Amino acid sequence: MSIGHTLLGLLESGPRHGYDLKRAFDDTFGHDRPLAYGQVYATMSRLLKNGLVEVEGIEAGDGPDRKRYAITDAGITDVERWLASPEKPEDYLRSTLYTKVVLALLTHRDAADVLDTQRAEHLRTMRVLTDRKRKGDLADQLICDHALFHLEADLRWLELTAARLDKLRTEVVA
């Protein structure tokens, strides 16, 4: 996820302080990984330097002065360009799980145990996500569906690999 583009998009609804941006980000996107305050302010500083935001005002408070950021026309154009560009799909060709299976075979360990352990973890995670999806709003349901579909694909791979372990063992141990 591009934190900068996400914060720019949140600014399109109107100027905000860094604290307000963090809260909006966390409420909308950060359920599992809230944004650190330092990351918000470092990102806003970079966006300011690049001319994508401007400081609309500064308010004195009990602590440091609070800057109110506003998106610039260049920032809006940058968000539009980012939204219009496709994300590169994950290639999954460097899989830690695949590496574990092959290393188990190479070291004469039970690769089926590796697959079984992973299958159990995937199923546990799917139960958690399914419960979260059932209790969540539409946005939460959609992000859980995204994760669940990927986990389902992984489970299909686990089953296929389990069915081919003998042949894979022959190829990698030879």
N, CA, C and O atoms as a DFTB+ gen file, in Angstrom:
696 C
 N C O
     1  1       0.852      -1.181       0.000
     2  2       0.000       0.000       0.000
     3  2       0.890       1.233       0.000
     4  3       1.882       1.284       0.726
     5  1       0.550       2.194      -0.785
     6  2       1.271       3.457      -0.794
     7  2       0.655       4.369       0.270
     8  3      -0.444       4.896       0.101
     9  1       1.384       4.537       1.352
    10  2       0.902       5.385       2.450
    11  2       0.715       6.815       1.955
    12  3      -0.284       7.462       2.267
    13  1       1.685       7.305       1.180
    14  2       1.597       8.677       0.678
    15  2       0.354       8.915      -0.152
    16  3      -0.357       9.899       0.051
    17  1       0.091       8.011      -1.090
    18  2      -1.093       8.173      -1.936
    19  2      -2.376       8.050      -1.117
    20  3      -3.355       8.751      -1.372
    21  1      -2.360       7.167      -0.148
    22  2      -3.547       7.003       0.689
    23  2      -3.815       8.274       1.489
    24  3      -4.958       8.722       1.581
    25  1      -2.772       8.853       2.064
    26  2      -2.953      10.108       2.814
    27  2      -3.383      11.237       1.897
    28  3      -4.217      12.058       2.279
    29  1      -2.825      11.290       0.687
    30  2      -3.266      12.305      -0.279
    31  2      -4.755      12.138      -0.591
    32  3      -5.507      13.111      -0.626
    33  1      -5.164      10.890      -0.815
    34  2      -6.576      10.635      -1.105
    35  2      -7.478      11.065       0.037
    36  3      -8.564      11.600      -0.187
    37  1      -7.028      10.831       1.261
    38  2      -7.816      11.258       2.426
    39  2      -7.904      12.780       2.513
    40  3      -8.889      13.319       3.018
    41  1      -6.879      13.468       2.025
    42  2      -6.898      14.937       2.049
    43  2      -7.832      15.538       1.008
    44  3      -8.184      16.714       1.101
    45  1      -8.233      14.757       0.025
    46  2      -9.124      15.306      -1.013
    47  2     -10.461      15.763      -0.440
    48  3     -11.114      16.630      -1.019
    49  1     -10.874      15.196       0.684
    50  2     -12.146      15.623       1.281
    51  2     -12.011      16.935       2.037
    52  3     -13.013      17.531       2.432
    53  1     -10.775      17.392       2.242
    54  2     -10.556      18.660       2.919
    55  2      -9.295      18.626       3.746
    56  3      -8.783      17.550       4.057
    57  1      -8.783      19.796       4.110
    58  2      -7.542      19.882       4.890
    59  2      -7.676      19.184       6.249
    60  3      -8.755      19.145       6.840
    61  1      -6.564      18.640       6.724
    62  2      -6.547      17.937       8.010
    63  2      -5.185      18.074       8.673
    64  3      -4.171      18.332       8.024
    65  1      -5.200      17.892       9.990
    66  2      -3.968      17.797      10.767
    67  2      -3.436      16.370      10.641
    68  3      -4.163      15.455      10.251
    69  1      -2.161      16.195      10.976
    70  2      -1.555      14.871      10.945
    71  2      -2.302      13.873      11.815
    72  3      -2.503      12.722      11.427
    73  1      -2.714      14.330      13.007
    74  2      -3.454      13.443      13.908
    75  2      -4.761      12.982      13.257
    76  3      -5.120      11.808      13.353
    77  1      -5.465      13.890      12.603
    78  2      -6.730      13.540      11.943
    79  2      -6.492      12.566      10.787
    80  3      -7.293      11.659      10.559
    81  1      -5.388      12.758      10.059
    82  2      -5.055      11.846       8.967
    83  2      -4.769      10.448       9.499
    84  3      -5.220       9.458       8.923
    85  1      -4.022      10.362      10.594
    86  2      -3.725       9.053      11.192
    87  2      -5.014       8.358      11.614
    88  3      -5.203       7.171      11.349
    89  1      -5.889       9.096      12.266
    90  2      -7.151       8.514      12.743
    91  2      -8.001       8.041      11.559
    92  3      -8.570       6.951      11.605
    93  1      -8.089       8.855      10.500
    94  2      -8.872       8.469       9.320
    95  2      -8.258       7.243       8.646
    96  3      -8.978       6.341       8.220
    97  1      -6.922       7.211       8.549
    98  2      -6.246       6.059       7.950
    99  2      -6.536       4.800       8.763
   100  3      -6.945       3.777       8.215
   101  1      -6.321       4.886      10.074
   102  2      -6.516       3.718      10.937
   103  2      -7.953       3.225      10.912
   104  3      -8.194       2.018      10.890
   105  1      -8.919       4.156      10.915
   106  2     -10.329       3.769      10.890
   107  2     -10.712       3.073       9.591
   108  3     -11.549       2.171       9.589
   109  1     -10.099       3.492       8.486
   110  2     -10.488       2.980       7.175
   111  2      -9.607       1.832       6.700
   112  3     -10.111       0.871       6.118
   113  1      -8.289       1.915       6.939
   114  2      -7.357       0.948       6.369
   115  2      -6.481       0.234       7.389
   116  3      -5.887      -0.794       7.064
   117  1      -6.384       0.739       8.592
   118  2      -5.378       0.246       9.520
   119  2      -5.861      -0.679      10.609
   120  3      -5.242      -0.750      11.671
   121  1      -6.959      -1.398      10.376
   122  2      -7.479      -2.291      11.410
   123  2      -6.414      -3.267      11.900
   124  3      -6.317      -3.533      13.098
   125  1      -5.622      -3.796      10.984
   126  2      -4.632      -4.797      11.349
   127  2      -3.251      -4.213      11.603
   128  3      -2.450      -4.790      12.339
   129  1      -2.978      -3.074      10.997
   130  2      -1.685      -2.419      11.173
   131  2      -1.877      -0.920      11.219
   132  3      -1.800      -0.255      10.186
   133  1      -2.127      -0.370      12.409
   134  2      -2.294       1.082      12.507
   135  2      -1.013       1.797      12.078
   136  3       0.093       1.277      12.223
   137  1      -1.195       2.978      11.559
   138  2      -0.092       3.799      11.093
   139  2       0.571       4.467      12.299
   140  3      -0.115       4.976      13.185
   141  1       1.875       4.465      12.329
   142  2       2.608       5.142      13.406
   143  2       2.582       6.652      13.158
   144  3       2.614       7.100      12.012
   145  1       2.524       7.428      14.237
   146  2       2.522       8.891      14.087
   147  2       3.753       9.355      13.326
   148  3       3.660      10.229      12.464
   149  1       4.907       8.774      13.639
   150  2       6.134       9.161      12.961
   151  2       6.052       8.948      11.462
   152  3       6.596       9.733      10.685
   153  1       5.377       7.893      11.058
   154  2       5.237       7.618       9.627
   155  2       4.338       8.660       8.961
   156  3       4.591       9.076       7.831
   157  1       3.303       9.071       9.658
   158  2       2.412      10.100       9.114
   159  2       3.202      11.388       8.881
   160  3       3.143      11.971       7.798
   161  1       3.938      11.827       9.896
   162  2       4.631      13.106       9.783
   163  2       5.807      13.034       8.808
   164  3       6.081      14.010       8.110
   165  1       6.501      11.908       8.746
   166  2       7.585      11.755       7.763
   167  2       7.008      11.774       6.345
   168  3       7.580      12.390       5.446
   169  1       5.878      11.098       6.152
   170  2       5.239      11.071       4.831
   171  2       4.743      12.455       4.454
   172  3       4.927      12.887       3.317
   173  1       4.117      13.156       5.390
   174  2       3.613      14.498       5.095
   175  2       4.767      15.449       4.764
   176  3       4.625      16.312       3.898
   177  1       5.894      15.298       5.436
   178  2       7.055      16.126       5.149
   179  2       7.550      15.880       3.720
   180  3       7.898      16.822       3.009
   181  1       7.578      14.608       3.306
   182  2       8.000      14.267       1.943
   183  2       7.007      14.804       0.922
   184  3       7.409      15.346      -0.107
   185  1       5.707      14.659       1.198
   186  2       4.676      15.165       0.279
   187  2       4.757      16.684       0.162
   188  3       4.555      17.236      -0.919
   189  1       5.051      17.352       1.262
   190  2       5.204      18.812       1.268
   191  2       6.415      19.208       0.417
   192  3       6.334      20.124      -0.402
   193  1       7.526      18.516       0.616
   194  2       8.749      18.789      -0.141
   195  2       8.533      18.581      -1.645
   196  3       9.106      19.300      -2.463
   197  1       7.699      17.589      -2.005
   198  2       7.429      17.283      -3.413
   199  2       6.305      18.115      -4.014
   200  3       5.954      17.931      -5.180
   201  1       5.739      19.026      -3.233
   202  2       4.708      19.922      -3.743
   203  2       3.334      19.269      -3.902
   204  3       2.481      19.792      -4.619
   205  1       3.115      18.141      -3.246
   206  2       1.832      17.446      -3.372
   207  2       0.839      17.880      -2.298
   208  3      -0.367      17.686      -2.446
   209  1       1.349      18.467      -1.221
   210  2       0.510      19.077      -0.187
   211  2       1.115      20.425       0.167
   212  3       2.266      20.719      -0.155
   213  1       0.312      21.230       0.835
   214  2       0.796      22.504       1.362
   215  2       0.256      22.663       2.771
   216  3      -0.743      22.049       3.144
   217  1       0.928      23.491       3.539
   218  2       0.453      23.789       4.885
   219  2      -0.539      24.926       4.757
   220  3      -0.192      26.026       4.325
   221  1      -1.778      24.650       5.137
   222  2      -2.841      25.651       5.021
   223  2      -2.878      26.564       6.234
   224  3      -3.312      27.713       6.150
   225  1      -2.424      26.044       7.350
   226  2      -2.412      26.852       8.560
   227  2      -1.673      26.139       9.673
   228  3      -1.463      24.927       9.627
   229  1      -1.284      26.910      10.672
   230  2      -0.590      26.349      11.831
   231  2      -1.319      26.849      13.065
   232  3      -1.580      28.044      13.210
   233  1      -1.642      25.916      13.950
   234  2      -2.339      26.258      15.182
   235  2      -1.451      25.927      16.367
   236  3      -0.847      24.856      16.415
   237  1      -1.372      26.832      17.309
   238  2      -0.610      26.581      18.537
   239  2      -1.447      25.727      19.465
   240  3      -2.669      25.863      19.524
   241  1      -0.787      24.858      20.180
   242  2      -1.484      24.008      21.140
   243  2      -0.625      23.811      22.362
   244  3       0.377      24.503      22.546
   245  1      -1.017      22.861      23.208
   246  2      -0.232      22.573      24.411
   247  2       1.133      22.004      24.042
   248  3       2.119      22.276      24.727
   249  1       1.204      21.228      22.979
   250  2       2.459      20.626      22.534
   251  2       2.993      21.400      21.345
   252  3       2.897      22.626      21.285
   253  1       3.561      20.659      20.396
   254  2       4.075      21.317      19.190
   255  2       2.937      21.933      18.370
   256  3       1.779      21.532      18.482
   257  1       3.303      22.917      17.545
   258  2       2.308      23.538      16.669
   259  2       1.703      22.472      15.756
   260  3       2.392      21.552      15.314
   261  1       0.412      22.609      15.483
   262  2      -0.297      21.655      14.624
   263  2      -0.452      22.246      13.238
   264  3      -1.047      23.309      13.062
   265  1       0.093      21.543      12.255
   266  2      -0.019      21.985      10.867
   267  2      -1.266      21.363      10.255
   268  3      -1.560      20.184      10.455
   269  1      -1.991      22.186       9.504
   270  2      -3.154      21.704       8.764
   271  2      -2.710      21.598       7.304
   272  3      -2.347      22.587       6.668
   273  1      -2.753      20.350       6.793
   274  2      -2.296      20.083       5.431
   275  2      -3.465      20.085       4.455
   276  3      -4.572      19.658       4.784
   277  1      -3.198      20.574       3.249
   278  2      -4.189      20.553       2.163
   279  2      -3.498      19.969       0.925
   280  3      -2.308      20.190       0.702
   281  1      -4.249      19.236       0.143
   282  2      -3.710      18.659      -1.084
   283  2      -3.624      19.738      -2.156
   284  3      -4.491      20.608      -2.243
   285  1      -2.581      19.677      -2.964
   286  2      -2.418      20.631      -4.066
   287  2      -2.983      20.016      -5.355
   288  3      -3.342      18.839      -5.386
   289  1      -3.056      20.817      -6.397
   290  2      -3.486      20.283      -7.697
   291  2      -2.548      19.172      -8.164
   292  3      -2.986      18.173      -8.734
   293  1      -1.257      19.360      -7.914
   294  2      -0.286      18.319      -8.282
   295  2      -0.555      17.041      -7.485
   296  3      -0.405      15.938      -8.010
   297  1      -0.950      17.190      -6.222
   298  2      -1.282      16.031      -5.395
   299  2      -2.497      15.292      -5.926
   300  3      -2.519      14.062      -5.948
   301  1      -3.515      16.044      -6.356
   302  2      -4.721      15.429      -6.926
   303  2      -4.362      14.668      -8.197
   304  3      -4.826      13.547      -8.405
   305  1      -3.541      15.272      -9.042
   306  2      -3.102      14.609     -10.272
   307  2      -2.323      13.336      -9.949
   308  3      -2.481      12.314     -10.617
   309  1      -1.491      13.407      -8.929
   310  2      -0.702      12.239      -8.536
   311  2      -1.603      11.100      -8.053
   312  3      -1.373       9.942      -8.402
   313  1      -2.616      11.414      -7.263
   314  2      -3.567      10.391      -6.796
   315  2      -4.319       9.800      -7.988
   316  3      -4.494       8.584      -8.068
   317  1      -4.761      10.649      -8.909
   318  2      -5.481      10.151     -10.094
   319  2      -4.608       9.194     -10.892
   320  3      -5.077       8.147     -11.338
   321  1      -3.349       9.549     -11.071
   322  2      -2.408       8.704     -11.821
   323  2      -2.215       7.366     -11.093
   324  3      -2.193       6.310     -11.726
   325  1      -2.074       7.415      -9.767
   326  2      -1.873       6.208      -8.964
   327  2      -3.104       5.296      -9.031
   328  3      -2.971       4.084      -9.202
   329  1      -4.289       5.874      -8.899
   330  2      -5.516       5.081      -8.951
   331  2      -5.718       4.429     -10.320
   332  3      -6.281       3.338     -10.411
   333  1      -5.264       5.091     -11.375
   334  2      -5.454       4.576     -12.732
   335  2      -4.420       3.516     -13.119
   336  3      -4.596       2.813     -14.114
   337  1      -3.347       3.402     -12.339
   338  2      -2.307       2.433     -12.707
   339  2      -2.566       1.090     -12.015
   340  3      -2.903       1.051     -10.832
   341  1      -2.405      -0.014     -12.767
   342  2      -2.655      -1.335     -12.169
   343  2      -1.545      -1.716     -11.188
   344  3      -0.397      -1.296     -11.336
   345  1      -1.898      -2.499     -10.210
   346  2      -0.905      -3.044      -9.285
   347  2      -0.305      -4.295      -9.909
   348  3      -1.015      -5.084     -10.533
   349  1       0.982      -4.475      -9.744
   350  2       1.640      -5.668     -10.259
   351  2       1.195      -6.851      -9.398
   352  3       1.354      -6.821      -8.177
   353  1       0.641      -7.889     -10.024
   354  2       0.254      -9.068      -9.235
   355  2       1.486      -9.727      -8.602
   356  3       2.579      -9.706      -9.167
   357  1       1.286     -10.298      -7.444
   358  2       2.366     -11.026      -6.783
   359  2       2.781     -12.186      -7.671
   360  3       1.924     -12.856      -8.247
   361  1       4.081     -12.435      -7.792
   362  2       4.501     -13.544      -8.649
   363  2       4.610     -14.859      -7.889
   364  3       4.600     -15.923      -8.508
   365  1       4.713     -14.813      -6.577
   366  2       4.731     -16.005      -5.731
   367  2       5.829     -17.001      -6.107
   368  3       5.768     -18.156      -5.686
   369  1       6.818     -16.592      -6.877
   370  2       7.849     -17.531      -7.293
   371  2       8.957     -17.695      -6.250
   372  3       9.796     -18.588      -6.369
   373  1       8.959     -16.863      -5.264
   374  2       9.896     -17.019      -4.146
   375  2       9.064     -17.278      -2.895
   376  3       8.798     -16.378      -2.099
   377  1       8.672     -18.512      -2.753
   378  2       7.790     -18.885      -1.657
   379  2       8.585     -19.552      -0.536
   380  3       9.286     -20.539      -0.761
   381  1       8.469     -19.009       0.654
   382  2       9.114     -19.622       1.816
   383  2       8.559     -21.019       2.047
   384  3       9.305     -21.934       2.399
   385  1       7.275     -21.187       1.856
   386  2       6.666     -22.499       2.062
   387  2       7.235     -23.522       1.078
   388  3       7.564     -24.639       1.476
   389  1       7.354     -23.160      -0.184
   390  2       7.949     -24.068      -1.168
   391  2       9.376     -24.420      -0.754
   392  3       9.781     -25.580      -0.841
   393  1      10.137     -23.424      -0.306
   394  2      11.510     -23.653       0.140
   395  2      11.540     -24.645       1.291
   396  3      12.388     -25.537       1.315
   397  1      10.626     -24.503       2.245
   398  2      10.568     -25.430       3.380
   399  2      10.275     -26.853       2.921
   400  3      10.879     -27.805       3.415
   401  1       9.353     -26.999       1.981
   402  2       9.003     -28.337       1.481
   403  2      10.221     -28.986       0.820
   404  3      10.541     -30.141       1.100
   405  1      10.894     -28.245      -0.053
   406  2      12.054     -28.798      -0.751
   407  2      13.186     -29.096       0.231
   408  3      13.830     -30.140       0.129
   409  1      13.437     -28.193       1.182
   410  2      14.491     -28.452       2.168
   411  2      14.160     -29.652       3.041
   412  3      15.053     -30.422       3.395
   413  1      12.902     -29.822       3.391
   414  2      12.508     -31.009       4.159
   415  2      12.847     -32.271       3.361
   416  3      13.372     -33.237       3.915
   417  1      12.551     -32.260       2.083
   418  2      12.870     -33.414       1.243
   419  2      14.379     -33.624       1.130
   420  3      14.866     -34.749       1.244
   421  1      15.109     -32.540       0.908
   422  2      16.558     -32.646       0.756
   423  2      17.247     -33.135       2.026
   424  3      18.291     -33.786       1.962
   425  1      16.664     -32.823       3.170
   426  2      17.265     -33.213       4.452
   427  2      16.599     -34.454       5.036
   428  3      16.786     -34.782       6.208
   429  1      15.827     -35.133       4.208
   430  2      15.172     -36.403       4.570
   431  2      14.245     -36.263       5.782
   432  3      14.148     -37.158       6.621
   433  1      13.573     -35.122       5.844
   434  2      12.530     -34.917       6.849
   435  2      11.185     -35.152       6.184
   436  3      11.103     -35.325       4.968
   437  1      10.138     -35.158       6.987
   438  2       8.810     -35.429       6.453
   439  2       8.178     -34.134       5.923
   440  3       7.669     -33.318       6.691
   441  1       8.222     -33.968       4.618
   442  2       7.647     -32.769       4.002
   443  2       6.137     -32.724       4.184
   444  3       5.549     -31.643       4.198
   445  1       5.506     -33.878       4.324
   446  2       4.055     -33.904       4.567
   447  2       3.726     -33.209       5.886
   448  3       2.679     -32.573       6.004
   449  1       4.602     -33.325       6.868
   450  2       4.389     -32.629       8.144
   451  2       4.432     -31.117       7.952
   452  3       3.650     -30.384       8.559
   453  1       5.349     -30.655       7.104
   454  2       5.433     -29.226       6.806
   455  2       4.114     -28.761       6.190
   456  3       3.568     -27.730       6.582
   457  1       3.614     -29.520       5.234
   458  2       2.351     -29.168       4.571
   459  2       1.180     -29.220       5.546
   460  3       0.314     -28.345       5.531
   461  1       1.155     -30.247       6.393
   462  2       0.056     -30.372       7.370
   463  2       0.054     -29.212       8.367
   464  3      -0.998     -28.668       8.702
   465  1       1.229     -28.851       8.825
   466  2       1.338     -27.728       9.772
   467  2       0.837     -26.439       9.126
   468  3       0.112     -25.658       9.742
   469  1       1.237     -26.235       7.869
   470  2       0.803     -25.028       7.168
   471  2      -0.691     -25.047       6.896
   472  3      -1.359     -24.020       7.020
   473  1      -1.220     -26.204       6.527
   474  2      -2.659     -26.328       6.281
   475  2      -3.443     -25.965       7.541
   476  3      -4.446     -25.255       7.465
   477  1      -2.992     -26.448       8.694
   478  2      -3.669     -26.141       9.961
   479  2      -3.641     -24.643      10.248
   480  3      -4.630     -24.083      10.723
   481  1      -2.516     -23.994       9.963
   482  2      -2.416     -22.549      10.196
   483  2      -3.320     -21.778       9.236
   484  3      -3.964     -20.806       9.632
   485  1      -3.368     -22.204       7.987
   486  2      -4.264     -21.551       7.018
   487  2      -5.727     -21.689       7.463
   488  3      -6.489     -20.724       7.411
   489  1      -6.102     -22.867       7.891
   490  2      -7.491     -23.088       8.321
   491  2      -7.818     -22.259       9.561
   492  3      -8.919     -21.721       9.677
   493  1      -6.858     -22.154      10.491
   494  2      -7.073     -21.327      11.687
   495  2      -7.275     -19.867      11.275
   496  3      -8.188     -19.198      11.760
   497  1      -6.425     -19.386      10.387
   498  2      -6.529     -18.000       9.925
   499  2      -7.845     -17.772       9.190
   500  3      -8.471     -16.723       9.337
   501  1      -8.258     -18.752       8.404
   502  2      -9.529     -18.623       7.681
   503  2     -10.717     -18.541       8.642
   504  3     -11.670     -17.803       8.394
   505  1     -10.656     -19.299       9.734
   506  2     -11.741     -19.220      10.733
   507  2     -11.799     -17.825      11.358
   508  3     -12.881     -17.268      11.537
   509  1     -10.646     -17.268      11.684
   510  2     -10.585     -15.925      12.274
   511  2     -11.148     -14.896      11.290
   512  3     -11.949     -14.040      11.664
   513  1     -10.718     -14.992      10.030
   514  2     -11.182     -14.034       9.020
   515  2     -12.678     -14.180       8.743
   516  3     -13.379     -13.189       8.537
   517  1     -13.156     -15.417       8.738
   518  2     -14.589     -15.652       8.504
   519  2     -15.415     -15.055       9.633
   520  3     -16.478     -14.483       9.388
   521  1     -14.940     -15.181      10.862
   522  2     -15.642     -14.585      11.999
   523  2     -15.608     -13.064      11.906
   524  3     -16.616     -12.401      12.146
   525  1     -14.457     -12.517      11.560
   526  2     -14.334     -11.060      11.401
   527  2     -15.251     -10.570      10.281
   528  3     -15.906      -9.536      10.417
   529  1     -15.295     -11.307       9.188
   530  2     -16.147     -10.935       8.053
   531  2     -17.624     -10.928       8.462
   532  3     -18.377     -10.030       8.087
   533  1     -18.022     -11.930       9.227
   534  2     -19.417     -12.044       9.661
   535  2     -19.826     -10.852      10.537
   536  3     -20.972     -10.403      10.482
   537  1     -18.895     -10.346      11.338
   538  2     -19.190      -9.253      12.268
   539  2     -18.924      -7.871      11.671
   540  3     -19.363      -6.864      12.228
   541  1     -18.206      -7.812      10.541
   542  2     -17.738      -6.536      10.023
   543  2     -18.705      -5.832       9.102
   544  3     -19.729      -6.377       8.692
   545  1     -18.345      -4.605       8.791
   546  2     -19.093      -3.821       7.807
   547  2     -18.661      -4.266       6.410
   548  3     -17.831      -5.164       6.273
   549  1     -19.214      -3.650       5.390
   550  2     -18.925      -4.062       4.023
   551  2     -17.438      -3.949       3.694
   552  3     -16.881      -4.834       3.043
   553  1     -16.796      -2.878       4.133
   554  2     -15.368      -2.713       3.853
   555  2     -14.567      -3.851       4.476
   556  3     -13.674      -4.406       3.835
   557  1     -14.879      -4.196       5.708
   558  2     -14.194      -5.298       6.382
   559  2     -14.496      -6.625       5.681
   560  3     -13.610      -7.469       5.547
   561  1     -15.723      -6.809       5.242
   562  2     -16.076      -8.030       4.528
   563  2     -15.270      -8.170       3.245
   564  3     -14.808      -9.263       2.917
   565  1     -15.098      -7.074       2.520
   566  2     -14.351      -7.123       1.258
   567  2     -12.881      -7.445       1.476
   568  3     -12.318      -8.251       0.736
   569  1     -12.241      -6.831       2.478
   570  2     -10.824      -7.109       2.711
   571  2     -10.642      -8.529       3.228
   572  3      -9.645      -9.180       2.917
   573  1     -11.595      -9.014       4.013
   574  2     -11.520     -10.406       4.477
   575  2     -11.709     -11.370       3.310
   576  3     -11.024     -12.391       3.235
   577  1     -12.628     -11.059       2.403
   578  2     -12.793     -11.900       1.210
   579  2     -11.497     -11.968       0.411
   580  3     -11.107     -13.038      -0.056
   581  1     -10.838     -10.841       0.256
   582  2      -9.574     -10.789      -0.478
   583  2      -8.573     -11.764       0.150
   584  3      -7.957     -12.566      -0.552
   585  1      -8.419     -11.689       1.456
   586  2      -7.481     -12.580       2.159
   587  2      -7.934     -14.033       2.081
   588  3      -7.115     -14.929       1.875
   589  1      -9.235     -14.273       2.246
   590  2      -9.749     -15.647       2.208
   591  2      -9.537     -16.298       0.845
   592  3      -9.187     -17.476       0.770
   593  1      -9.743     -15.552      -0.220
   594  2      -9.539     -16.117      -1.564
   595  2      -8.076     -16.509      -1.774
   596  3      -7.790     -17.532      -2.396
   597  1      -7.154     -15.701      -1.258
   598  2      -5.732     -16.043      -1.368
   599  2      -5.406     -17.285      -0.534
   600  3      -4.637     -18.144      -0.965
   601  1      -5.990     -17.374       0.646
   602  2      -5.766     -18.549       1.479
   603  2      -6.339     -19.809       0.830
   604  3      -5.740     -20.881       0.916
   605  1      -7.494     -19.682       0.184
   606  2      -8.078     -20.824      -0.524
   607  2      -7.154     -21.294      -1.650
   608  3      -6.989     -22.497      -1.857
   609  1      -6.563     -20.365      -2.365
   610  2      -5.614     -20.734      -3.425
   611  2      -4.406     -21.442      -2.819
   612  3      -3.925     -22.433      -3.369
   613  1      -3.919     -20.942      -1.699
   614  2      -2.808     -21.607      -1.019
   615  2      -3.179     -23.030      -0.607
   616  3      -2.370     -23.948      -0.743
   617  1      -4.390     -23.213      -0.109
   618  2      -4.834     -24.559       0.286
   619  2      -4.865     -25.505      -0.913
   620  3      -4.503     -26.675      -0.791
   621  1      -5.293     -25.007      -2.060
   622  2      -5.281     -25.841      -3.272
   623  2      -3.849     -26.240      -3.604
   624  3      -3.593     -27.386      -3.975
   625  1      -2.913     -25.299      -3.473
   626  2      -1.510     -25.611      -3.731
   627  2      -0.992     -26.648      -2.731
   628  3      -0.272     -27.571      -3.112
   629  1      -1.353     -26.502      -1.463
   630  2      -0.932     -27.464      -0.445
   631  2      -1.409     -28.876      -0.791
   632  3      -0.651     -29.837      -0.660
   633  1      -2.658     -29.000      -1.231
   634  2      -3.211     -30.314      -1.595
   635  2      -2.503     -30.884      -2.821
   636  3      -2.164     -32.066      -2.851
   637  1      -2.284     -30.052      -3.818
   638  2      -1.605     -30.494      -5.034
   639  2      -0.177     -30.944      -4.725
   640  3       0.286     -31.969      -5.226
   641  1       0.504     -30.172      -3.902
   642  2       1.881     -30.509      -3.535
   643  2       1.923     -31.801      -2.726
   644  3       2.799     -32.640      -2.943
   645  1       0.990     -31.967      -1.802
   646  2       0.930     -33.205      -1.016
   647  2       0.754     -34.414      -1.933
   648  3       1.358     -35.463      -1.710
   649  1      -0.075     -34.261      -2.963
   650  2      -0.312     -35.363      -3.894
   651  2       0.926     -35.658      -4.749
   652  3       1.056     -36.762      -5.279
   653  1       1.822     -34.702      -4.889
   654  2       3.006     -34.869      -5.737
   655  2       4.311     -35.032      -4.948
   656  3       5.390     -34.991      -5.539
   657  1       4.233     -35.213      -3.644
   658  2       5.440     -35.258      -2.824
   659  2       6.404     -36.366      -3.237
   660  3       7.613     -36.144      -3.294
   661  1       5.889     -37.533      -3.520
   662  2       6.771     -38.646      -3.909
   663  2       7.551     -38.315      -5.161
   664  3       8.756     -38.556      -5.224
   665  1       6.881     -37.767      -6.152
   666  2       7.556     -37.403      -7.392
   667  2       8.556     -36.267      -7.161
   668  3       9.660     -36.291      -7.705
   669  1       8.168     -35.267      -6.350
   670  2       9.076     -34.161      -6.048
   671  2      10.305     -34.670      -5.291
   672  3      11.428     -34.237      -5.548
   673  1      10.078     -35.585      -4.364
   674  2      11.207     -36.168      -3.603
   675  2      12.197     -36.828      -4.561
   676  3      13.409     -36.651      -4.434
   677  1      11.675     -37.583      -5.511
   678  2      12.529     -38.257      -6.493
   679  2      13.349     -37.249      -7.288
   680  3      14.530     -37.475      -7.550
   681  1      12.726     -36.139      -7.670
   682  2      13.420     -35.135      -8.494
   683  2      14.463     -34.346      -7.705
   684  3      15.554     -34.094      -8.218
   685  1      14.153     -33.954      -6.478
   686  2      15.086     -33.090      -5.742
   687  2      16.185     -33.872      -5.024
   688  3      17.259     -33.325      -4.775
   689  1      15.948     -35.102      -4.696
   690  2      16.948     -35.903      -3.984
   691  2      17.898     -36.570      -4.962
   692  3      18.992     -36.979      -4.570
   693  1      17.515     -36.688      -6.202
   694  2      18.345     -37.386      -7.209
   695  2      19.677     -36.733      -7.454
   696  3      20.461     -37.217      -8.270
